[in-house]
Amino acid sequence: MLEHYTVSRRVFLSFNYVFLACLGIICILPIIHVLAVSFSSSAAAQAGYVKLWPVQFTLSSYDYVMHKPAFFKSILVTLKRVAIGIPTNMLLTVLIAYPLSKEAKKFPMRTFYAWTFVVTILFSGGLIPLYMTVKTTHILDTVWAMVLPGAVPVFNVILLLNFFRGLPKELEEAAFIDGAGHWTTLWRIFLPLSLPALATITLFATVNHWNSWFDGLIFMNSPDHYPLQSYLQTVVINRDLTLMSSADMKSLTEVNDRTAKAAQIFLGALPILLVYPFLQRFFMKGIVLGSVKE
C-alpha cells in the first residue's frame, strides 16, 4: 500500500503506524498488569514481584469478591439498573435532541431550551438538595433513585442533536411532502440514519450506569440494595467489617489490598470490554460526527 506514496509520505505513515502501535501497547499494559496482580498471591503482590505475568497463581482474590451471595445480589441490582436506565436515557435523549436540532425559525424557543440544558452541565444544585429531592419523591432506597436523577444525560443530547443537524434536510422535507409528521420522520428516517450516534451514546450510558458507585452509597439505605460498584467499593476497598462474615474475615489473610483492588478493577471493566468490540465500528464515526456543528 505504501509504494503508491512519495518517500516523505511513506516515512510519515510509517512513523504514525509505529507511534499508534506503541500507544496501543502502552494503553493495554496496565490492564495486563492489573490482571496479573489479581491472579497472584498476596505475598508476591505485596513484595512487588508481579509485572505482566501472575506470580504464585491463585484465585483467592476472586474467591473473596465473588464467593458470597451479596456479590451476586449486587450484580442483579446493577443489571436491573442498566436494564431500566439505558432505555430511559436513550428515549429522553432522542425526544429532546430531535426538537433542539431544528433551526430557530422552525422552533423559536430552541436557543433558550438548549442553554437551559447546557447550564446544568456547568452548575448543579449540590449534593444535599439532590438527596432531599430524591427523599421527598419517595424513591429513596429503590433503583429509581439511581436512574431518574441522571435520566437526561445532557452531553449525549448535544452529541445526538448535532448529529441530527448534519443529516440532509431534503430527507425531512420529502417526508413532510409525503404527509409524514414529526413522529414518523423521527422514528422512520432520523433514527435509522443515526445508528453510529445512537451506538455511541448507548455505550456512554452503559459505562455510566455500570461504573457508577457513589449514588448507590448515598441513596441506598441497605447494603442488599447496593449495585455492584457500590458493593465492591464498600467491601473490597473500604473493607466495612459490618458487611463481612467470619468466612470473609478468614479470607482476608490470603488477600491483601492490592490483589483485591486488582480483582475489583478487572471485574468492573470486564463487561464493558466485552461490549465495546460490538460497538467499536460505530463509536468513532458517531463521536466525530456528533461533536461537529454545521
PDB file of C-alpha atoms in Angstrom:
ATOM      1  CA  MET A   1       0.000   0.000   0.000  1.00  0.00           C
ATOM      2  CA  LEU A   2       2.826   2.408   0.823  1.00  0.00           C
ATOM      3  CA  GLU A   3       4.531   2.017  -2.570  1.00  0.00           C
ATOM      4  CA  HIS A   4       1.996   4.381  -4.186  1.00  0.00           C
ATOM      5  CA  TYR A   5       3.071   7.291  -1.957  1.00  0.00           C
ATOM      6  CA  THR A   6       6.101   9.590  -2.095  1.00  0.00           C
ATOM      7  CA  VAL A   7       9.092   8.920   0.146  1.00  0.00           C
ATOM      8  CA  SER A   8       8.120  11.644   2.624  1.00  0.00           C
ATOM      9  CA  ARG A   9       4.556  10.355   2.746  1.00  0.00           C
ATOM     10  CA  ARG A  10       5.738   6.800   3.365  1.00  0.00           C
ATOM     11  CA  VAL A  11       8.026   7.962   6.173  1.00  0.00           C
ATOM     12  CA  PHE A  12       5.156   9.908   7.721  1.00  0.00           C
ATOM     13  CA  LEU A  13       2.725   6.955   7.549  1.00  0.00           C
ATOM     14  CA  SER A  14       5.329   4.524   8.879  1.00  0.00           C
ATOM     15  CA  PHE A  15       6.024   6.826  11.823  1.00  0.00           C
ATOM     16  CA  ASN A  16       2.288   7.091  12.507  1.00  0.00           C
ATOM     17  CA  TYR A  17       1.840   3.309  12.452  1.00  0.00           C
ATOM     18  CA  VAL A  18       4.754   2.772  14.827  1.00  0.00           C
ATOM     19  CA  PHE A  19       3.586   5.571  17.117  1.00  0.00           C
ATOM     20  CA  LEU A  20      -0.008   4.273  17.271  1.00  0.00           C
ATOM     21  CA  ALA A  21       1.224   0.715  17.850  1.00  0.00           C
ATOM     22  CA  CYS A  22       3.386   1.878  20.760  1.00  0.00           C
ATOM     23  CA  LEU A  23       0.495   3.931  22.130  1.00  0.00           C
ATOM     24  CA  GLY A  24      -1.797   0.890  21.944  1.00  0.00           C
ATOM     25  CA  ILE A  25       0.757  -1.230  23.823  1.00  0.00           C
ATOM     26  CA  ILE A  26       1.117   1.467  26.488  1.00  0.00           C
ATOM     27  CA  CYS A  27      -2.661   1.512  26.953  1.00  0.00           C
ATOM     28  CA  ILE A  28      -3.045  -2.251  27.243  1.00  0.00           C
ATOM     29  CA  LEU A  29      -0.064  -2.919  29.530  1.00  0.00           C
ATOM     30  CA  PRO A  30      -1.770  -1.517  32.680  1.00  0.00           C
ATOM     31  CA  ILE A  31      -4.763  -3.819  32.097  1.00  0.00           C
ATOM     32  CA  ILE A  32      -2.461  -6.820  31.727  1.00  0.00           C
ATOM     33  CA  HIS A  33      -0.604  -5.814  34.887  1.00  0.00           C
ATOM     34  CA  VAL A  34      -3.847  -5.459  36.871  1.00  0.00           C
ATOM     35  CA  LEU A  35      -4.987  -8.868  35.642  1.00  0.00           C
ATOM     36  CA  ALA A  36      -1.653 -10.420  36.624  1.00  0.00           C
ATOM     37  CA  VAL A  37      -1.832  -8.894  40.115  1.00  0.00           C
ATOM     38  CA  SER A  38      -5.382 -10.171  40.602  1.00  0.00           C
ATOM     39  CA  PHE A  39      -4.222 -13.738  39.887  1.00  0.00           C
ATOM     40  CA  SER A  40      -1.092 -13.519  42.070  1.00  0.00           C
ATOM     41  CA  SER A  41      -0.605 -14.398  45.698  1.00  0.00           C
ATOM     42  CA  SER A  42      -0.875 -11.778  48.392  1.00  0.00           C
ATOM     43  CA  ALA A  43       2.810 -12.059  49.317  1.00  0.00           C
ATOM     44  CA  ALA A  44       4.039 -11.729  45.718  1.00  0.00           C
ATOM     45  CA  ALA A  45       1.846  -8.683  45.040  1.00  0.00           C
ATOM     46  CA  GLN A  46       2.823  -7.030  48.300  1.00  0.00           C
ATOM     47  CA  ALA A  47       6.526  -7.549  47.567  1.00  0.00           C
ATOM     48  CA  GLY A  48       6.173  -6.034  44.080  1.00  0.00           C
ATOM     49  CA  TYR A  49       7.249  -9.144  42.195  1.00  0.00           C
ATOM     50  CA  VAL A  50       4.284  -9.128  39.810  1.00  0.00           C
ATOM     51  CA  LYS A  51       4.806  -7.464  36.424  1.00  0.00           C
ATOM     52  CA  LEU A  52       2.922  -8.807  33.402  1.00  0.00           C
ATOM     53  CA  TRP A  53       2.515 -12.425  34.490  1.00  0.00           C
ATOM     54  CA  PRO A  54       0.925 -13.879  37.663  1.00  0.00           C
ATOM     55  CA  VAL A  55       3.336 -14.955  40.399  1.00  0.00           C
ATOM     56  CA  GLN A  56       2.205 -17.894  42.548  1.00  0.00           C
ATOM     57  CA  PHE A  57      -1.072 -18.168  40.642  1.00  0.00           C
ATOM     58  CA  THR A  58      -4.165 -18.140  42.849  1.00  0.00           C
ATOM     59  CA  LEU A  59      -7.867 -17.326  42.609  1.00  0.00           C
ATOM     60  CA  SER A  60      -8.116 -16.161  46.203  1.00  0.00           C
ATOM     61  CA  SER A  61      -8.933 -12.564  45.291  1.00  0.00           C
ATOM     62  CA  TYR A  62     -11.781 -13.578  43.003  1.00  0.00           C
ATOM     63  CA  ASP A  63     -13.000 -16.091  45.562  1.00  0.00           C
ATOM     64  CA  TYR A  64     -13.008 -13.336  48.169  1.00  0.00           C
ATOM     65  CA  VAL A  65     -15.006 -10.999  45.938  1.00  0.00           C
ATOM     66  CA  MET A  66     -17.400 -13.474  44.331  1.00  0.00           C
ATOM     67  CA  HIS A  67     -17.906 -16.338  46.763  1.00  0.00           C
ATOM     68  CA  LYS A  68     -20.789 -14.857  48.708  1.00  0.00           C
ATOM     69  CA  PRO A  69     -24.490 -14.180  47.966  1.00  0.00           C
ATOM     70  CA  ALA A  70     -24.163 -10.414  48.464  1.00  0.00           C
ATOM     71  CA  PHE A  71     -21.907 -10.187  45.416  1.00  0.00           C
ATOM     72  CA  PHE A  72     -24.487 -11.777  43.132  1.00  0.00           C
ATOM     73  CA  LYS A  73     -27.252  -9.639  44.654  1.00  0.00           C
ATOM     74  CA  SER A  74     -25.260  -6.552  43.718  1.00  0.00           C
ATOM     75  CA  ILE A  75     -24.856  -7.858  40.154  1.00  0.00           C
ATOM     76  CA  LEU A  76     -28.626  -8.300  39.881  1.00  0.00           C
ATOM     77  CA  VAL A  77     -29.174  -4.751  41.145  1.00  0.00           C
ATOM     78  CA  THR A  78     -26.707  -3.418  38.575  1.00  0.00           C
ATOM     79  CA  LEU A  79     -28.306  -5.415  35.762  1.00  0.00           C
ATOM     80  CA  LYS A  80     -31.707  -4.077  36.810  1.00  0.00           C
ATOM     81  CA  ARG A  81     -30.309  -0.553  36.836  1.00  0.00           C
ATOM     82  CA  VAL A  82     -28.789  -0.997  33.384  1.00  0.00           C
ATOM     83  CA  ALA A  83     -31.993  -2.544  32.002  1.00  0.00           C
ATOM     84  CA  ILE A  84     -34.061   0.429  33.217  1.00  0.00           C
ATOM     85  CA  GLY A  85     -31.516   3.225  32.954  1.00  0.00           C
ATOM     86  CA  ILE A  86     -30.304   2.755  29.377  1.00  0.00           C
ATOM     87  CA  PRO A  87     -33.779   2.730  27.731  1.00  0.00           C
ATOM     88  CA  THR A  88     -34.748   5.730  29.879  1.00  0.00           C
ATOM     89  CA  ASN A  89     -31.616   7.637  28.860  1.00  0.00           C
ATOM     90  CA  MET A  90     -31.998   6.779  25.187  1.00  0.00           C
ATOM     91  CA  LEU A  91     -35.700   7.637  24.988  1.00  0.00           C
ATOM     92  CA  LEU A  92     -35.341  11.016  26.688  1.00  0.00           C
ATOM     93  CA  THR A  93     -32.163  11.829  24.758  1.00  0.00           C
ATOM     94  CA  VAL A  94     -33.877  11.195  21.415  1.00  0.00           C
ATOM     95  CA  LEU A  95     -37.042  13.090  22.356  1.00  0.00           C
ATOM     96  CA  ILE A  96     -35.025  16.126  23.488  1.00  0.00           C
ATOM     97  CA  ALA A  97     -32.377  16.104  20.755  1.00  0.00           C
ATOM     98  CA  TYR A  98     -34.864  15.989  17.867  1.00  0.00           C
ATOM     99  CA  PRO A  99     -36.670  19.318  18.520  1.00  0.00           C
ATOM    100  CA  LEU A 100     -33.439  21.028  19.613  1.00  0.00           C
ATOM    101  CA  SER A 101     -31.853  20.074  16.284  1.00  0.00           C
ATOM    102  CA  LYS A 102     -34.308  22.294  14.418  1.00  0.00           C
ATOM    103  CA  GLU A 103     -33.431  25.783  13.249  1.00  0.00           C
ATOM    104  CA  ALA A 104     -34.540  28.770  15.295  1.00  0.00           C
ATOM    105  CA  LYS A 105     -37.065  29.848  12.666  1.00  0.00           C
ATOM    106  CA  LYS A 106     -38.826  26.472  12.975  1.00  0.00           C
ATOM    107  CA  PHE A 107     -38.512  26.306  16.778  1.00  0.00           C
ATOM    108  CA  PRO A 108     -38.339  29.882  18.120  1.00  0.00           C
ATOM    109  CA  MET A 109     -37.518  28.848  21.710  1.00  0.00           C
ATOM    110  CA  ARG A 110     -34.794  26.432  20.659  1.00  0.00           C
ATOM    111  CA  THR A 111     -31.861  28.544  21.880  1.00  0.00           C
ATOM    112  CA  PHE A 112     -33.470  29.155  25.274  1.00  0.00           C
ATOM    113  CA  TYR A 113     -34.149  25.464  25.882  1.00  0.00           C
ATOM    114  CA  ALA A 114     -30.711  24.449  24.596  1.00  0.00           C
ATOM    115  CA  TRP A 115     -28.961  26.802  27.025  1.00  0.00           C
ATOM    116  CA  THR A 116     -31.227  25.623  29.828  1.00  0.00           C
ATOM    117  CA  PHE A 117     -29.791  22.142  29.367  1.00  0.00           C
ATOM    118  CA  VAL A 118     -26.210  23.349  28.898  1.00  0.00           C
ATOM    119  CA  VAL A 119     -26.325  25.285  32.191  1.00  0.00           C
ATOM    120  CA  THR A 120     -26.953  22.005  34.032  1.00  0.00           C
ATOM    121  CA  ILE A 121     -23.523  20.801  32.860  1.00  0.00           C
ATOM    122  CA  LEU A 122     -21.811  23.864  34.330  1.00  0.00           C
ATOM    123  CA  PHE A 123     -23.816  24.222  37.554  1.00  0.00           C
ATOM    124  CA  SER A 124     -25.714  21.862  39.840  1.00  0.00           C
ATOM    125  CA  GLY A 125     -27.893  22.278  42.888  1.00  0.00           C
ATOM    126  CA  GLY A 126     -25.463  20.343  45.083  1.00  0.00           C
ATOM    127  CA  LEU A 127     -25.497  17.021  46.864  1.00  0.00           C
ATOM    128  CA  ILE A 128     -27.820  17.970  49.742  1.00  0.00           C
ATOM    129  CA  PRO A 129     -30.630  19.372  47.524  1.00  0.00           C
ATOM    130  CA  LEU A 130     -30.306  16.286  45.316  1.00  0.00           C
ATOM    131  CA  TYR A 131     -30.669  13.968  48.303  1.00  0.00           C
ATOM    132  CA  MET A 132     -33.631  15.947  49.634  1.00  0.00           C
ATOM    133  CA  THR A 133     -35.317  15.786  46.222  1.00  0.00           C
ATOM    134  CA  VAL A 134     -34.854  12.029  45.999  1.00  0.00           C
ATOM    135  CA  LYS A 135     -36.149  11.568  49.553  1.00  0.00           C
ATOM    136  CA  THR A 136     -39.162  13.860  49.023  1.00  0.00           C
ATOM    137  CA  THR A 137     -40.195  11.994  45.880  1.00  0.00           C
ATOM    138  CA  HIS A 138     -40.170   8.711  47.890  1.00  0.00           C
ATOM    139  CA  ILE A 139     -37.766   6.856  45.607  1.00  0.00           C
ATOM    140  CA  LEU A 140     -35.007   6.551  48.212  1.00  0.00           C
ATOM    141  CA  ASP A 141     -33.630   3.014  48.534  1.00  0.00           C
ATOM    142  CA  THR A 142     -35.066   1.999  45.142  1.00  0.00           C
ATOM    143  CA  VAL A 143     -33.462   1.552  41.742  1.00  0.00           C
ATOM    144  CA  TRP A 144     -35.231   4.701  40.541  1.00  0.00           C
ATOM    145  CA  ALA A 145     -33.032   6.781  42.848  1.00  0.00           C
ATOM    146  CA  MET A 146     -30.070   5.756  40.685  1.00  0.00           C
ATOM    147  CA  VAL A 147     -31.893   6.208  37.366  1.00  0.00           C
ATOM    148  CA  LEU A 148     -34.104   9.303  37.489  1.00  0.00           C
ATOM    149  CA  PRO A 149     -31.556  11.928  38.715  1.00  0.00           C
ATOM    150  CA  GLY A 150     -29.428  11.213  35.650  1.00  0.00           C
ATOM    151  CA  ALA A 151     -32.250  10.370  33.266  1.00  0.00           C
ATOM    152  CA  VAL A 152     -31.273  13.153  30.838  1.00  0.00           C
ATOM    153  CA  PRO A 153     -27.521  12.972  30.009  1.00  0.00           C
ATOM    154  CA  VAL A 154     -27.044  16.438  28.508  1.00  0.00           C
ATOM    155  CA  PHE A 155     -23.706  15.612  26.867  1.00  0.00           C
ATOM    156  CA  ASN A 156     -25.391  12.788  24.955  1.00  0.00           C
ATOM    157  CA  VAL A 157     -28.190  15.152  23.958  1.00  0.00           C
ATOM    158  CA  ILE A 158     -25.649  17.571  22.491  1.00  0.00           C
ATOM    159  CA  LEU A 159     -23.942  14.800  20.523  1.00  0.00           C
ATOM    160  CA  LEU A 160     -27.211  13.493  19.116  1.00  0.00           C
ATOM    161  CA  LEU A 161     -28.752  16.865  18.236  1.00  0.00           C
ATOM    162  CA  ASN A 162     -25.593  17.844  16.324  1.00  0.00           C
ATOM    163  CA  PHE A 163     -25.729  14.511  14.512  1.00  0.00           C
ATOM    164  CA  PHE A 164     -29.376  15.169  13.612  1.00  0.00           C
ATOM    165  CA  ARG A 165     -28.436  18.619  12.309  1.00  0.00           C
ATOM    166  CA  GLY A 166     -25.890  17.028   9.994  1.00  0.00           C
ATOM    167  CA  LEU A 167     -28.475  14.850   8.245  1.00  0.00           C
ATOM    168  CA  PRO A 168     -29.666  16.101   4.824  1.00  0.00           C
ATOM    169  CA  LYS A 169     -32.618  18.445   5.261  1.00  0.00           C
ATOM    170  CA  GLU A 170     -34.039  17.225   1.951  1.00  0.00           C
ATOM    171  CA  LEU A 171     -34.974  13.903   3.579  1.00  0.00           C
ATOM    172  CA  GLU A 172     -37.109  15.643   6.177  1.00  0.00           C
ATOM    173  CA  GLU A 173     -38.697  17.921   3.590  1.00  0.00           C
ATOM    174  CA  ALA A 174     -39.521  14.958   1.346  1.00  0.00           C
ATOM    175  CA  ALA A 175     -41.121  13.153   4.281  1.00  0.00           C
ATOM    176  CA  PHE A 176     -43.295  16.156   5.091  1.00  0.00           C
ATOM    177  CA  ILE A 177     -44.351  16.458   1.435  1.00  0.00           C
ATOM    178  CA  ASP A 178     -45.456  12.813   1.547  1.00  0.00           C
ATOM    179  CA  GLY A 179     -47.618  13.572   4.572  1.00  0.00           C
ATOM    180  CA  ALA A 180     -45.364  12.360   7.375  1.00  0.00           C
ATOM    181  CA  GLY A 181     -45.451  14.166  10.703  1.00  0.00           C
ATOM    182  CA  HIS A 182     -42.649  14.762  13.174  1.00  0.00           C
ATOM    183  CA  TRP A 183     -43.142  11.409  14.934  1.00  0.00           C
ATOM    184  CA  THR A 184     -42.965   9.458  11.687  1.00  0.00           C
ATOM    185  CA  THR A 185     -39.979  11.481  10.495  1.00  0.00           C
ATOM    186  CA  LEU A 186     -38.152  10.855  13.755  1.00  0.00           C
ATOM    187  CA  TRP A 187     -38.763   7.103  14.046  1.00  0.00           C
ATOM    188  CA  ARG A 188     -38.715   6.173  10.333  1.00  0.00           C
ATOM    189  CA  ILE A 189     -35.991   8.472   8.969  1.00  0.00           C
ATOM    190  CA  PHE A 190     -33.815  10.120  11.612  1.00  0.00           C
ATOM    191  CA  LEU A 191     -33.218   7.138  13.893  1.00  0.00           C
ATOM    192  CA  PRO A 192     -32.372   4.558  11.179  1.00  0.00           C
ATOM    193  CA  LEU A 193     -29.807   7.017   9.788  1.00  0.00           C
ATOM    194  CA  SER A 194     -28.338   7.743  13.215  1.00  0.00           C
ATOM    195  CA  LEU A 195     -27.077   4.296  14.212  1.00  0.00           C
ATOM    196  CA  PRO A 196     -23.446   5.474  14.742  1.00  0.00           C
ATOM    197  CA  ALA A 197     -24.548   8.242  17.099  1.00  0.00           C
ATOM    198  CA  LEU A 198     -27.054   6.007  18.871  1.00  0.00           C
ATOM    199  CA  ALA A 199     -24.416   3.306  19.372  1.00  0.00           C
ATOM    200  CA  THR A 200     -22.032   5.897  20.788  1.00  0.00           C
ATOM    201  CA  ILE A 201     -24.442   7.335  23.343  1.00  0.00           C
ATOM    202  CA  THR A 202     -25.629   3.822  24.224  1.00  0.00           C
ATOM    203  CA  LEU A 203     -22.032   2.943  25.077  1.00  0.00           C
ATOM    204  CA  PHE A 204     -21.708   6.113  27.164  1.00  0.00           C
ATOM    205  CA  ALA A 205     -24.934   5.325  29.036  1.00  0.00           C
ATOM    206  CA  THR A 206     -23.865   1.729  29.641  1.00  0.00           C
ATOM    207  CA  VAL A 207     -20.472   2.760  31.028  1.00  0.00           C
ATOM    208  CA  ASN A 208     -22.077   5.402  33.242  1.00  0.00           C
ATOM    209  CA  HIS A 209     -24.626   3.054  34.795  1.00  0.00           C
ATOM    210  CA  TRP A 210     -22.217   0.142  35.168  1.00  0.00           C
ATOM    211  CA  ASN A 211     -19.360   2.128  36.728  1.00  0.00           C
ATOM    212  CA  SER A 212     -21.376   4.427  38.961  1.00  0.00           C
ATOM    213  CA  TRP A 213     -20.927   3.701  42.660  1.00  0.00           C
ATOM    214  CA  PHE A 214     -21.323   6.957  44.609  1.00  0.00           C
ATOM    215  CA  ASP A 215     -25.075   7.327  44.106  1.00  0.00           C
ATOM    216  CA  GLY A 216     -25.586   3.780  45.381  1.00  0.00           C
ATOM    217  CA  LEU A 217     -23.825   4.639  48.637  1.00  0.00           C
ATOM    218  CA  ILE A 218     -25.919   7.790  49.050  1.00  0.00           C
ATOM    219  CA  PHE A 219     -29.397   6.651  48.036  1.00  0.00           C
ATOM    220  CA  MET A 220     -29.403   3.025  49.210  1.00  0.00           C
ATOM    221  CA  ASN A 221     -30.093   2.545  52.924  1.00  0.00           C
ATOM    222  CA  SER A 222     -29.483  -1.204  52.879  1.00  0.00           C
ATOM    223  CA  PRO A 223     -26.336  -2.934  51.565  1.00  0.00           C
ATOM    224  CA  ASP A 224     -28.653  -5.515  49.991  1.00  0.00           C
ATOM    225  CA  HIS A 225     -29.692  -2.821  47.508  1.00  0.00           C
ATOM    226  CA  TYR A 226     -26.156  -1.775  46.564  1.00  0.00           C
ATOM    227  CA  PRO A 227     -25.211  -2.016  42.871  1.00  0.00           C
ATOM    228  CA  LEU A 228     -22.037  -3.908  42.040  1.00  0.00           C
ATOM    229  CA  GLN A 229     -19.634  -0.976  42.113  1.00  0.00           C
ATOM    230  CA  SER A 230     -21.008   0.360  45.420  1.00  0.00           C
ATOM    231  CA  TYR A 231     -20.747  -3.102  46.926  1.00  0.00           C
ATOM    232  CA  LEU A 232     -17.157  -3.556  45.772  1.00  0.00           C
ATOM    233  CA  GLN A 233     -16.228  -0.075  46.968  1.00  0.00           C
ATOM    234  CA  THR A 234     -17.636  -0.787  50.424  1.00  0.00           C
ATOM    235  CA  VAL A 235     -16.480  -4.350  50.963  1.00  0.00           C
ATOM    236  CA  VAL A 236     -13.241  -4.559  48.972  1.00  0.00           C
ATOM    237  CA  ILE A 237     -11.793  -1.050  49.143  1.00  0.00           C
ATOM    238  CA  ASN A 238     -13.075   0.279  52.467  1.00  0.00           C
ATOM    239  CA  ARG A 239     -13.490  -3.197  53.960  1.00  0.00           C
ATOM    240  CA  ASP A 240     -16.523  -2.382  56.048  1.00  0.00           C
ATOM    241  CA  LEU A 241     -16.321  -5.115  58.684  1.00  0.00           C
ATOM    242  CA  THR A 242     -20.045  -4.899  59.437  1.00  0.00           C
ATOM    243  CA  LEU A 243     -20.733  -6.370  55.988  1.00  0.00           C
ATOM    244  CA  MET A 244     -18.280  -9.270  56.361  1.00  0.00           C
ATOM    245  CA  SER A 245     -18.955 -12.767  57.631  1.00  0.00           C
ATOM    246  CA  SER A 246     -16.485 -14.869  59.592  1.00  0.00           C
ATOM    247  CA  ALA A 247     -15.510 -16.645  56.364  1.00  0.00           C
ATOM    248  CA  ASP A 248     -14.774 -13.260  54.777  1.00  0.00           C
ATOM    249  CA  MET A 249     -12.599 -12.344  57.756  1.00  0.00           C
ATOM    250  CA  LYS A 250     -10.609 -15.549  57.316  1.00  0.00           C
ATOM    251  CA  SER A 251     -10.118 -14.955  53.603  1.00  0.00           C
ATOM    252  CA  LEU A 252      -8.512 -11.588  54.349  1.00  0.00           C
ATOM    253  CA  THR A 253      -5.416 -13.480  55.456  1.00  0.00           C
ATOM    254  CA  GLU A 254      -4.995 -14.690  51.843  1.00  0.00           C
ATOM    255  CA  VAL A 255      -5.956 -11.426  50.127  1.00  0.00           C
ATOM    256  CA  ASN A 256      -4.270  -8.080  50.526  1.00  0.00           C
ATOM    257  CA  ASP A 257      -5.490  -4.670  49.485  1.00  0.00           C
ATOM    258  CA  ARG A 258      -3.609  -4.666  46.184  1.00  0.00           C
ATOM    259  CA  THR A 259      -4.860  -8.004  44.844  1.00  0.00           C
ATOM    260  CA  ALA A 260      -8.424  -7.235  45.965  1.00  0.00           C
ATOM    261  CA  LYS A 261      -8.358  -3.869  44.189  1.00  0.00           C
ATOM    262  CA  ALA A 262      -6.971  -5.526  41.058  1.00  0.00           C
ATOM    263  CA  ALA A 263      -9.783  -8.097  41.080  1.00  0.00           C
ATOM    264  CA  GLN A 264     -12.337  -5.306  41.547  1.00  0.00           C
ATOM    265  CA  ILE A 265     -10.933  -3.258  38.672  1.00  0.00           C
ATOM    266  CA  PHE A 266     -10.918  -6.202  36.294  1.00  0.00           C
ATOM    267  CA  LEU A 267     -14.406  -7.428  37.227  1.00  0.00           C
ATOM    268  CA  GLY A 268     -15.751  -3.902  36.904  1.00  0.00           C
ATOM    269  CA  ALA A 269     -14.169  -3.391  33.483  1.00  0.00           C
ATOM    270  CA  LEU A 270     -14.884  -6.849  32.045  1.00  0.00           C
ATOM    271  CA  PRO A 271     -18.498  -6.239  30.862  1.00  0.00           C
ATOM    272  CA  ILE A 272     -17.501  -3.028  29.100  1.00  0.00           C
ATOM    273  CA  LEU A 273     -14.518  -4.771  27.483  1.00  0.00           C
ATOM    274  CA  LEU A 274     -16.927  -7.416  26.173  1.00  0.00           C
ATOM    275  CA  VAL A 275     -19.496  -4.922  24.880  1.00  0.00           C
ATOM    276  CA  TYR A 276     -17.141  -2.402  23.279  1.00  0.00           C
ATOM    277  CA  PRO A 277     -15.938  -4.553  20.315  1.00  0.00           C
ATOM    278  CA  PHE A 278     -19.524  -4.837  19.067  1.00  0.00           C
ATOM    279  CA  LEU A 279     -19.986  -1.040  19.136  1.00  0.00           C
ATOM    280  CA  GLN A 280     -16.465  -0.001  18.124  1.00  0.00           C
ATOM    281  CA  ARG A 281     -17.217   0.301  14.410  1.00  0.00           C
ATOM    282  CA  PHE A 282     -19.934   2.861  15.188  1.00  0.00           C
ATOM    283  CA  PHE A 283     -18.110   4.604  18.006  1.00  0.00           C
ATOM    284  CA  MET A 284     -15.544   6.755  16.184  1.00  0.00           C
ATOM    285  CA  LYS A 285     -17.947   7.848  13.470  1.00  0.00           C
ATOM    286  CA  GLY A 286     -20.621   8.731  15.991  1.00  0.00           C
ATOM    287  CA  ILE A 287     -18.376  10.709  18.336  1.00  0.00           C
ATOM    288  CA  VAL A 288     -16.794  12.699  15.485  1.00  0.00           C
ATOM    289  CA  LEU A 289     -19.952  13.485  13.527  1.00  0.00           C
ATOM    290  CA  GLY A 290     -21.958  14.188  16.674  1.00  0.00           C
ATOM    291  CA  SER A 291     -19.438  16.654  18.046  1.00  0.00           C
ATOM    292  CA  VAL A 292     -19.278  18.908  14.964  1.00  0.00           C
ATOM    293  CA  LYS A 293     -21.896  21.569  14.435  1.00  0.00           C
ATOM    294  CA  GLU A 294     -22.654  22.923  10.994  1.00  0.00           C
TER     295      GLU A 294
END
